[in-house]
mmCIF file of C-alpha atoms and ligand atoms in Angstrom:
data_model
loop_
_atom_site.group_PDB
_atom_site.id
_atom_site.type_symbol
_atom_site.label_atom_id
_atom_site.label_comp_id
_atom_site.label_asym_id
_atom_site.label_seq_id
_atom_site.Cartn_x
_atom_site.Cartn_y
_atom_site.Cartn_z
ATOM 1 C CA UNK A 1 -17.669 0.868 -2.504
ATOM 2 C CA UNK A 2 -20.032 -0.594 -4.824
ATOM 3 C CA UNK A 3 -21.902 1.473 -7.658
ATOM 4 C CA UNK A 4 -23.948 0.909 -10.332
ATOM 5 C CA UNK A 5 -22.351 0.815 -13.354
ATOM 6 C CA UNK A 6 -25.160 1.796 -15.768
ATOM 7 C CA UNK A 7 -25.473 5.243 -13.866
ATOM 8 C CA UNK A 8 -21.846 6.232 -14.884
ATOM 9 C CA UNK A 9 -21.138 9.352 -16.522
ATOM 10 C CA UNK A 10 -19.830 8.471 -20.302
ATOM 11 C CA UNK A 11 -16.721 9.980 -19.733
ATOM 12 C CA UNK A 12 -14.930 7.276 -17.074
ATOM 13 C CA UNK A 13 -15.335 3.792 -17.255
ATOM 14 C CA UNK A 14 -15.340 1.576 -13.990
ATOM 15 C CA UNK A 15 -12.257 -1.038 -13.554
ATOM 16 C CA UNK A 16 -11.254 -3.826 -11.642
ATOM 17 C CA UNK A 17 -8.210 -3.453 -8.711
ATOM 18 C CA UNK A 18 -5.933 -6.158 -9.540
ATOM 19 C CA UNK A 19 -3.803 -5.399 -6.739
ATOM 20 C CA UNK A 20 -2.550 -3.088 -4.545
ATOM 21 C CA UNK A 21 0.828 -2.725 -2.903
ATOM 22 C CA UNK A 22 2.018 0.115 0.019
ATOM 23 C CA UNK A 23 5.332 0.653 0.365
ATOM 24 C CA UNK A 24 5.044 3.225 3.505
ATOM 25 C CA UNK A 25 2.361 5.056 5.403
ATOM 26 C CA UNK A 26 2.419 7.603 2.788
ATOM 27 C CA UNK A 27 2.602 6.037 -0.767
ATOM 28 C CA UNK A 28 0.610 2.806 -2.446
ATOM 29 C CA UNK A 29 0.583 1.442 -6.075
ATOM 30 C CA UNK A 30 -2.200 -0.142 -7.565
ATOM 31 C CA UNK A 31 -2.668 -2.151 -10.903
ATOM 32 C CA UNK A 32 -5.974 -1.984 -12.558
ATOM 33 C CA UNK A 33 -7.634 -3.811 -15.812
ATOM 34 C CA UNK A 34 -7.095 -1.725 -19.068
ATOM 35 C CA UNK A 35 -9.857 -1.210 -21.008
ATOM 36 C CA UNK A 36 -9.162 -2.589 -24.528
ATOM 37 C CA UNK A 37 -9.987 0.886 -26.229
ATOM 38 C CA UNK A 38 -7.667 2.726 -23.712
ATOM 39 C CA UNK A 39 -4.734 4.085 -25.495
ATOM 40 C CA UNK A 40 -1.963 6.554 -24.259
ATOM 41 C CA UNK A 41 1.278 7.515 -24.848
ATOM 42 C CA UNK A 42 3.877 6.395 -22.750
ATOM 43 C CA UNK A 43 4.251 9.314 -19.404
ATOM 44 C CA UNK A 44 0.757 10.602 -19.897
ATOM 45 C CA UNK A 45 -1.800 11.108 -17.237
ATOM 46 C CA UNK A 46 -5.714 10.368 -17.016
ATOM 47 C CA UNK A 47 -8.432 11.466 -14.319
ATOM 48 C CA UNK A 48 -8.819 8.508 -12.001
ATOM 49 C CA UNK A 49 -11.210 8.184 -8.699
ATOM 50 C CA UNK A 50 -14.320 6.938 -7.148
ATOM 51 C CA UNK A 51 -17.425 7.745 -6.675
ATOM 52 C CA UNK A 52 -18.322 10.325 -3.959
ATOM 53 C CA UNK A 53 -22.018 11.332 -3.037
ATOM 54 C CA UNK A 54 -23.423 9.794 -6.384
ATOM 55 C CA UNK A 55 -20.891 11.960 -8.390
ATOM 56 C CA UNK A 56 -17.286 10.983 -9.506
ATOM 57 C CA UNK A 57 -14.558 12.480 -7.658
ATOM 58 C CA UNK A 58 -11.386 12.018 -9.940
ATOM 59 C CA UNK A 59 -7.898 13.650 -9.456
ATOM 60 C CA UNK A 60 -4.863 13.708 -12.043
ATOM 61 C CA UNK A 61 -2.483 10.516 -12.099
ATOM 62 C CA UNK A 62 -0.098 9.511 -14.316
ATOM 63 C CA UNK A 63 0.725 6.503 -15.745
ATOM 64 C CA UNK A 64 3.094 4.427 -14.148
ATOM 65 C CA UNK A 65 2.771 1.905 -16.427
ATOM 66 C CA UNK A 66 4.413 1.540 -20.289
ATOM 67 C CA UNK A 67 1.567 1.454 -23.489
ATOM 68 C CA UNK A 68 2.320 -2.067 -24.160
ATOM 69 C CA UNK A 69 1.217 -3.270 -20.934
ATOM 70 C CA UNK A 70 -1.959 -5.090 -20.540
ATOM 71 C CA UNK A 71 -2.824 -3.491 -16.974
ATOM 72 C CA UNK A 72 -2.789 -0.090 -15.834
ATOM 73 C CA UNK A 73 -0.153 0.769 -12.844
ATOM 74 C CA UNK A 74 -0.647 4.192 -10.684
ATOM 75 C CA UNK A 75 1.716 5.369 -7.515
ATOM 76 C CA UNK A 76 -0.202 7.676 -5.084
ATOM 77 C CA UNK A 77 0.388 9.242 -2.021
ATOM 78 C CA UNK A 78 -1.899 8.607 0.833
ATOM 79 C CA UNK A 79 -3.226 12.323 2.061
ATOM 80 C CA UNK A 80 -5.037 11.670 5.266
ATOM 81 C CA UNK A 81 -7.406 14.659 4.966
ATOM 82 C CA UNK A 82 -7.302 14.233 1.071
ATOM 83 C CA UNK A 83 -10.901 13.937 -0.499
ATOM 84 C CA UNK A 84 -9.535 11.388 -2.571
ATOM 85 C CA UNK A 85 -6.316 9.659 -1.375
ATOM 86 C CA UNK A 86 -8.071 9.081 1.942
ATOM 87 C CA UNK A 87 -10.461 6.636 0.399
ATOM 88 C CA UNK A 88 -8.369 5.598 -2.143
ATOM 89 C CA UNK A 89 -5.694 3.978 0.009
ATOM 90 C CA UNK A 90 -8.130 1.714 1.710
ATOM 91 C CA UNK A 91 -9.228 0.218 -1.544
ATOM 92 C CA UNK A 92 -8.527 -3.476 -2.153
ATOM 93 C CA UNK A 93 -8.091 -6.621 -4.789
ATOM 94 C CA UNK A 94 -11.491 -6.464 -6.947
ATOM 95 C CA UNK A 95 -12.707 -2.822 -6.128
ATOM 96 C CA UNK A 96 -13.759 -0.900 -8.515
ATOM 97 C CA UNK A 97 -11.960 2.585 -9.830
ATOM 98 C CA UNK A 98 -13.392 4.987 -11.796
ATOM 99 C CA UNK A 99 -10.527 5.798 -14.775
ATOM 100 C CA UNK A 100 -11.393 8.592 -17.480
ATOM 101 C CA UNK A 101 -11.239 8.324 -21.113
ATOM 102 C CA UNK A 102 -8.332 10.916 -22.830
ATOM 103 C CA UNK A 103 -5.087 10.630 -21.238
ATOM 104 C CA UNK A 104 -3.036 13.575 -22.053
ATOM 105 C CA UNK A 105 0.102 15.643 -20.633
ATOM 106 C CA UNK A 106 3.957 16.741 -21.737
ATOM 107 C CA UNK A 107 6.154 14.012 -20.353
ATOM 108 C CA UNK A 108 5.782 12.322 -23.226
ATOM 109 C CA UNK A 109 8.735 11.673 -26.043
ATOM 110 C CA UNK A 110 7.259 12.896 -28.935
ATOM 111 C CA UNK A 111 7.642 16.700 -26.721
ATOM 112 C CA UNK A 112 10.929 16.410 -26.902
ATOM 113 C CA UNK A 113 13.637 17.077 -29.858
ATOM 114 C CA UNK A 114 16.396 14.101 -30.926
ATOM 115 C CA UNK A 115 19.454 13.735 -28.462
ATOM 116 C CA UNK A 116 21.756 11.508 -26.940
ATOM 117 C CA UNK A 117 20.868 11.852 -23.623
ATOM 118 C CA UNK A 118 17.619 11.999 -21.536
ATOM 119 C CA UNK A 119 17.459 12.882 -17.729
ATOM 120 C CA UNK A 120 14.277 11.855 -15.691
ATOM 121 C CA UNK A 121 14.392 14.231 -12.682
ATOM 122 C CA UNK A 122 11.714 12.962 -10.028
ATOM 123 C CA UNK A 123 10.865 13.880 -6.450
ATOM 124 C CA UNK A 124 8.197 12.228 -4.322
ATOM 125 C CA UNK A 125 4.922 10.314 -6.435
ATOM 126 C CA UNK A 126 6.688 12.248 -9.127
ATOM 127 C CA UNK A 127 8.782 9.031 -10.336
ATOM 128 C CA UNK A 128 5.417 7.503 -11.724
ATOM 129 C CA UNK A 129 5.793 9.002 -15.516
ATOM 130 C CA UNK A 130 8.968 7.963 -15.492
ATOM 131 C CA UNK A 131 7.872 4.176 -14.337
ATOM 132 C CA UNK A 132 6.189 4.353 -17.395
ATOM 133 C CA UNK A 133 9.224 5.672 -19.897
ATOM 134 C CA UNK A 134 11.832 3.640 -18.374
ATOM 135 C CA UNK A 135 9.587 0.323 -19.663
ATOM 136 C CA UNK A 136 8.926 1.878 -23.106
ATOM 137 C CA UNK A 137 11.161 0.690 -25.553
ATOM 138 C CA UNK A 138 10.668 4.112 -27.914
ATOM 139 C CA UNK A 139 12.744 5.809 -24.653
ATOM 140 C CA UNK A 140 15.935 3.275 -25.736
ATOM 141 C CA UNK A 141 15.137 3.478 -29.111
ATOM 142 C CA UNK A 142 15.778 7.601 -28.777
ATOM 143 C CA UNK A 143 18.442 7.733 -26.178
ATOM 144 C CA UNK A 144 21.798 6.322 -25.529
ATOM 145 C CA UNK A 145 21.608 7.457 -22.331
ATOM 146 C CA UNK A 146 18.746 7.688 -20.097
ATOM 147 C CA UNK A 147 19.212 8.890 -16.158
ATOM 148 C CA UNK A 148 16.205 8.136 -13.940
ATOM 149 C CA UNK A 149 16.861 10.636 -10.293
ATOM 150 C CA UNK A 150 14.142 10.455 -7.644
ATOM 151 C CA UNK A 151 14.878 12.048 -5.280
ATOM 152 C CA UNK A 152 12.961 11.671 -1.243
ATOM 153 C CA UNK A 153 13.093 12.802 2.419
ATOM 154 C CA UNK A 154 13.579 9.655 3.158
ATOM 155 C CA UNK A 155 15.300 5.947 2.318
ATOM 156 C CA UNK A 156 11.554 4.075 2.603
ATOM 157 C CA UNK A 157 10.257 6.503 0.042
ATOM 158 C CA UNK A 158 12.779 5.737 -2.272
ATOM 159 C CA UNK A 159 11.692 1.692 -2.269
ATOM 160 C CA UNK A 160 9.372 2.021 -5.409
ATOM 161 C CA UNK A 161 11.675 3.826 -7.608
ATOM 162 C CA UNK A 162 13.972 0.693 -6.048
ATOM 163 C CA UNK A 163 12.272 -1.998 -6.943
ATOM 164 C CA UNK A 164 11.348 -0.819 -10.550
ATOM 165 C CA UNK A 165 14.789 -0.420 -11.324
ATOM 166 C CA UNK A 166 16.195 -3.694 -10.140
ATOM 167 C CA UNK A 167 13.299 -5.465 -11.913
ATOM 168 C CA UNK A 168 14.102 -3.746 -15.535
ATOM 169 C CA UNK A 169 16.413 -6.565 -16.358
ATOM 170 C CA UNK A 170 13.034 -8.872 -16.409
ATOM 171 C CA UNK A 171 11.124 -6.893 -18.415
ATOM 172 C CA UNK A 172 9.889 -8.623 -21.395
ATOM 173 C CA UNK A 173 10.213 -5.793 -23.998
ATOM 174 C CA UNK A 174 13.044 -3.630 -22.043
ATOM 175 C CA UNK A 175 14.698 -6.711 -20.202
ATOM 176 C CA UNK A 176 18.038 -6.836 -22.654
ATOM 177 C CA UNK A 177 18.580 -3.017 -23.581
ATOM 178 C CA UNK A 178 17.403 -1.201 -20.291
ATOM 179 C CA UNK A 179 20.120 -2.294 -18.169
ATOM 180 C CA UNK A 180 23.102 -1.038 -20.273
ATOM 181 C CA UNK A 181 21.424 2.045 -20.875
ATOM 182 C CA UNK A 182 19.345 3.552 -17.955
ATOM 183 C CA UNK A 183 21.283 4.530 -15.169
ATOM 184 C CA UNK A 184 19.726 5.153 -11.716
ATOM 185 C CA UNK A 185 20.383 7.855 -8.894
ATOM 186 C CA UNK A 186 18.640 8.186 -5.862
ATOM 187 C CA UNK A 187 18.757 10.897 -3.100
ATOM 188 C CA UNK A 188 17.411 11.719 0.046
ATOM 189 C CA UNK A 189 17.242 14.675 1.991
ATOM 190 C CA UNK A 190 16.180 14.011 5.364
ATOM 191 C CA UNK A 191 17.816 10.666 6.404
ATOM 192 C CA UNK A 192 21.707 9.835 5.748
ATOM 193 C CA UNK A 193 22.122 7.944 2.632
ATOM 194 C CA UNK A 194 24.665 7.518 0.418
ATOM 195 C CA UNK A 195 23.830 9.596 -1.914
ATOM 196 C CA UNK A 196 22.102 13.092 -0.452
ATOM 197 C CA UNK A 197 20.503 16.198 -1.468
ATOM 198 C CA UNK A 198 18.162 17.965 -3.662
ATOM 199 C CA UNK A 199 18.421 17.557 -7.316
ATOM 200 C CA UNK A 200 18.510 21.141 -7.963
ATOM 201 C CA UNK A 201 21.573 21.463 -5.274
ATOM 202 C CA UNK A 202 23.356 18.540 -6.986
ATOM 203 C CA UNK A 203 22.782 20.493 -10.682
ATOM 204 C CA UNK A 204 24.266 23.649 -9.294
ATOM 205 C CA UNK A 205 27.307 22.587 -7.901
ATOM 206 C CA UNK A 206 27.648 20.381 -10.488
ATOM 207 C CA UNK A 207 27.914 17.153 -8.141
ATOM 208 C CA UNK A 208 25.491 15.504 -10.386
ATOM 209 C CA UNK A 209 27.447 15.282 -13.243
ATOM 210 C CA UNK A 210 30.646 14.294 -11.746
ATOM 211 C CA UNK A 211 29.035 11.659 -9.572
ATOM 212 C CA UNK A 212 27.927 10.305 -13.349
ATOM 213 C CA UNK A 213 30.998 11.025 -15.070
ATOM 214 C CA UNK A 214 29.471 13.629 -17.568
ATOM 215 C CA UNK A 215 29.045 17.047 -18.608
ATOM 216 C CA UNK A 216 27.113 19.460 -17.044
ATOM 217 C CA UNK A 217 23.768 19.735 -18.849
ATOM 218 C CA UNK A 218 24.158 21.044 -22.729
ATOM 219 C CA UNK A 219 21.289 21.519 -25.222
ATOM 220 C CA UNK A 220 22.952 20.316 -27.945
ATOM 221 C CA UNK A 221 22.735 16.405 -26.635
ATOM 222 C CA UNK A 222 21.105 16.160 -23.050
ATOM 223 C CA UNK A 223 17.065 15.963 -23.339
ATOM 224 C CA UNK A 224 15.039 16.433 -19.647
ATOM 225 C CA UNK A 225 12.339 15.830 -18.520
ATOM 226 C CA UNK A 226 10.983 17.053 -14.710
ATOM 227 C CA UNK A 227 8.063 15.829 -12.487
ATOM 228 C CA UNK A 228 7.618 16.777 -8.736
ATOM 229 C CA UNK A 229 6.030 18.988 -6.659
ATOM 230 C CA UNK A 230 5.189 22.794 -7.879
ATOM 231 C CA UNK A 231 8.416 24.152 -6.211
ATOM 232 C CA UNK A 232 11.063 21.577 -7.456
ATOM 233 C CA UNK A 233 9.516 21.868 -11.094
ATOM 234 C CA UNK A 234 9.637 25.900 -10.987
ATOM 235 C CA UNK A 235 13.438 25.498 -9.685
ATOM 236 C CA UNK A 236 14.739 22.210 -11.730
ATOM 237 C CA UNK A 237 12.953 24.168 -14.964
ATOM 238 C CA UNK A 238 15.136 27.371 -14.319
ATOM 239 C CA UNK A 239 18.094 25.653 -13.780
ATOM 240 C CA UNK A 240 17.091 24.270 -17.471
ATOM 241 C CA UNK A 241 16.481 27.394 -18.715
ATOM 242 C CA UNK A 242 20.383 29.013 -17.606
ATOM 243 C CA UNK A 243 21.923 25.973 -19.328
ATOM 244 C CA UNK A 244 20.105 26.961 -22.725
ATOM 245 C CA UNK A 245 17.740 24.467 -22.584
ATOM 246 C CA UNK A 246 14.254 25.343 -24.352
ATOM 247 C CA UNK A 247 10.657 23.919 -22.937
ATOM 248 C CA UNK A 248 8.935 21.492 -25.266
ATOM 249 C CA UNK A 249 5.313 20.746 -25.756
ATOM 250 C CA UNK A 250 3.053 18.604 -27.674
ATOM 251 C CA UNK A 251 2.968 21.373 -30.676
ATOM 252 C CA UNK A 252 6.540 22.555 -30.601
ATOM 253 C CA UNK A 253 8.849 19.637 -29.354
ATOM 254 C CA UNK A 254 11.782 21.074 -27.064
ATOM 255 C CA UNK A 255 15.052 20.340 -25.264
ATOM 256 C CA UNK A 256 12.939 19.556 -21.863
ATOM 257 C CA UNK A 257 9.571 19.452 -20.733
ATOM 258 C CA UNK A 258 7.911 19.800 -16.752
ATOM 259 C CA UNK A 259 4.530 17.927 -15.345
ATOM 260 C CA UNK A 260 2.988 18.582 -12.053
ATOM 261 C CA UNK A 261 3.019 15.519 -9.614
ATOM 262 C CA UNK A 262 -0.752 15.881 -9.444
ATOM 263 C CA UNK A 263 -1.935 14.887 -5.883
ATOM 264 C CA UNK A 264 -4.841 16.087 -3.134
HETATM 265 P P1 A2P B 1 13.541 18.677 1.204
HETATM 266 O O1 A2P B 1 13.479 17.560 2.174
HETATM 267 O O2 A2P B 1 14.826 19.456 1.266
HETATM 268 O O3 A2P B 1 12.331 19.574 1.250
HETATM 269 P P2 A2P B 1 8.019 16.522 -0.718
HETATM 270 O O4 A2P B 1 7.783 15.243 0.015
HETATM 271 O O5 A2P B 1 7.917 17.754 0.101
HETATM 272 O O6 A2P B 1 7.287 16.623 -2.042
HETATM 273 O O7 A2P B 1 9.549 16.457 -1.151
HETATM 274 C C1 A2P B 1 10.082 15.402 -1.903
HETATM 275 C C2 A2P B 1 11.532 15.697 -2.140
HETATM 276 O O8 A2P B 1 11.644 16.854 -2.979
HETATM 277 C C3 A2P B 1 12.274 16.025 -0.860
HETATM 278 O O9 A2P B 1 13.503 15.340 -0.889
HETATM 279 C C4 A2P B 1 12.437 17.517 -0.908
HETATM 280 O O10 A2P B 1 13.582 18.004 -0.275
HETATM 281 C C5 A2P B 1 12.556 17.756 -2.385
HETATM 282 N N1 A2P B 1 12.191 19.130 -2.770
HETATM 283 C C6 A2P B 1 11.238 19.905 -2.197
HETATM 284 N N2 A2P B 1 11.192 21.125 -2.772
HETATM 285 C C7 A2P B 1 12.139 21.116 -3.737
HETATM 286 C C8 A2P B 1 12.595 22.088 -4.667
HETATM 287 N N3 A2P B 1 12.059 23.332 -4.726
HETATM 288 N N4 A2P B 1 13.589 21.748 -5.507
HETATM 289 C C9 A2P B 1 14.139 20.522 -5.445
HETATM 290 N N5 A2P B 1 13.777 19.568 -4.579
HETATM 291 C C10 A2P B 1 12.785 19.849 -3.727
#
């Protein structure tokens, strides 16, 4: 979808697809150049999109990349009637995307008070921040314990989360200290698996925490942070809320914090 550059509105820039990658029918990551005046904070989110009818049609995404890296990663779904993710799944290797210019959002460490332990709770594209913070040295720095869940319908959806994980150990800033520290639990919901059922279920009775060998959620040393759909981060956040725990922002860092998986 070519466009010409010089007619672009000031606030996105246009950048190169480096590559592209689906895992299923319903979810694809891409890697784009980085603008070298593009800073963020590790978890944050930008506008990114393409152009539609001579204007730019640009939807939420978070960074599923760390600060330090060069490119920029996103994870998407693939909405089939979306007006976005139905064009945006077809792109390819040296497209261009449109990316805005002020990243933003909560998921983001400086949000949250000092503890000892930080759980990522993730359903669906929702995992993406947290692709981001698990590469981010500052998360290790923080934390001696950091649990990533992601939790899917089904096993294929669970392949990205996957594959980050087992590739931690390579990472050139997070390589040595991510390993010992991070510890990763996936469930699904809709197809047997070793591990099933919703993250809020596992909180409630508790299974969670004895499947990890740890107490049940306590302000004074767990730290959380929640991205997934509108319904899992109204019910994870609640089940925050009767364990003490206090919502964090920006302004007034807290005990946890909740983003919106932003898709179509
Ligand atoms: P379930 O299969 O029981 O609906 P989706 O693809 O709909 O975004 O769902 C992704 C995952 O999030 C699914 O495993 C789904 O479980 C789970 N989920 C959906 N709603 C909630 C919720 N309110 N609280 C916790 N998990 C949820």
């Amino acid at each position: 979808m070519p466009f010409d550059e010089a007619s672009l509105p000031k606030t996105v820039t246009a950048e190169t697809v480096l590559s592209v990658r689906h895992w299923t029918d319903d979810v694809f990551s891409l890697r784009l150049t980085r603008p070298s005046a593009f800073r963020f904070r590790s978890g944050e989110f930008i506008m990114l999109g393409l152009m539609s009818d001579g204007k730019p049609l640009l939807r939420a995404y978070s960074m599923a990349s760390p600060a330090w890296d060069d490119g920029l990663d996103f994870y998407s779904i693939k909405v089939q009637d979306g007006p976005l993710t139905s064009r945006l799944q077809h792109i390819k290797e040296g497209d261009k995307v449109l990316l805005g210019k002020k990243p933003t959002g909560t998921i983001v460490l400086d949000a949250l008070k000092p503890g000892k332990r930080l759980y990522l709770f993730s359903t669906g594209t929702g995992i993406a921040p947290f692709a981001s913070l698990v590469r981010e040295p500052e998360t290790y720095e923080k934390f001696d314990q950091v649990i990533l869940t992601h939790t899917c319908r089904n096993i294929a959806d669970l392949a990205y989360g996957a594959d980050l994980v087992a590739n931690l150990c390579d990472d050139p800033l997070v390589g040595e200290e991510a390993p010992g520290k991070l510890t990763y639990y996936a469930t699904t919901t809709r197809e047997q698996f070793d591990r099933m059922g919703r993250i809020t279920t596992l909180i409630e009775t508790g299974k969670l925490f004895d499947d990890l060998g740890v107490a049940p959620l306590d302000r004074e040393t767990d730290r959380v942070m929640i991205c997934g759909s509108m319904a899992m981060l109204q019910d994870t956040k609640a089940l925050c809320e009767n364990a003490g725990l206090e919502e964090g922002s920006n302004a007034s860092p807290g005990d946890f914090v909740v983003e919106k998986a932003f898709v179509d």
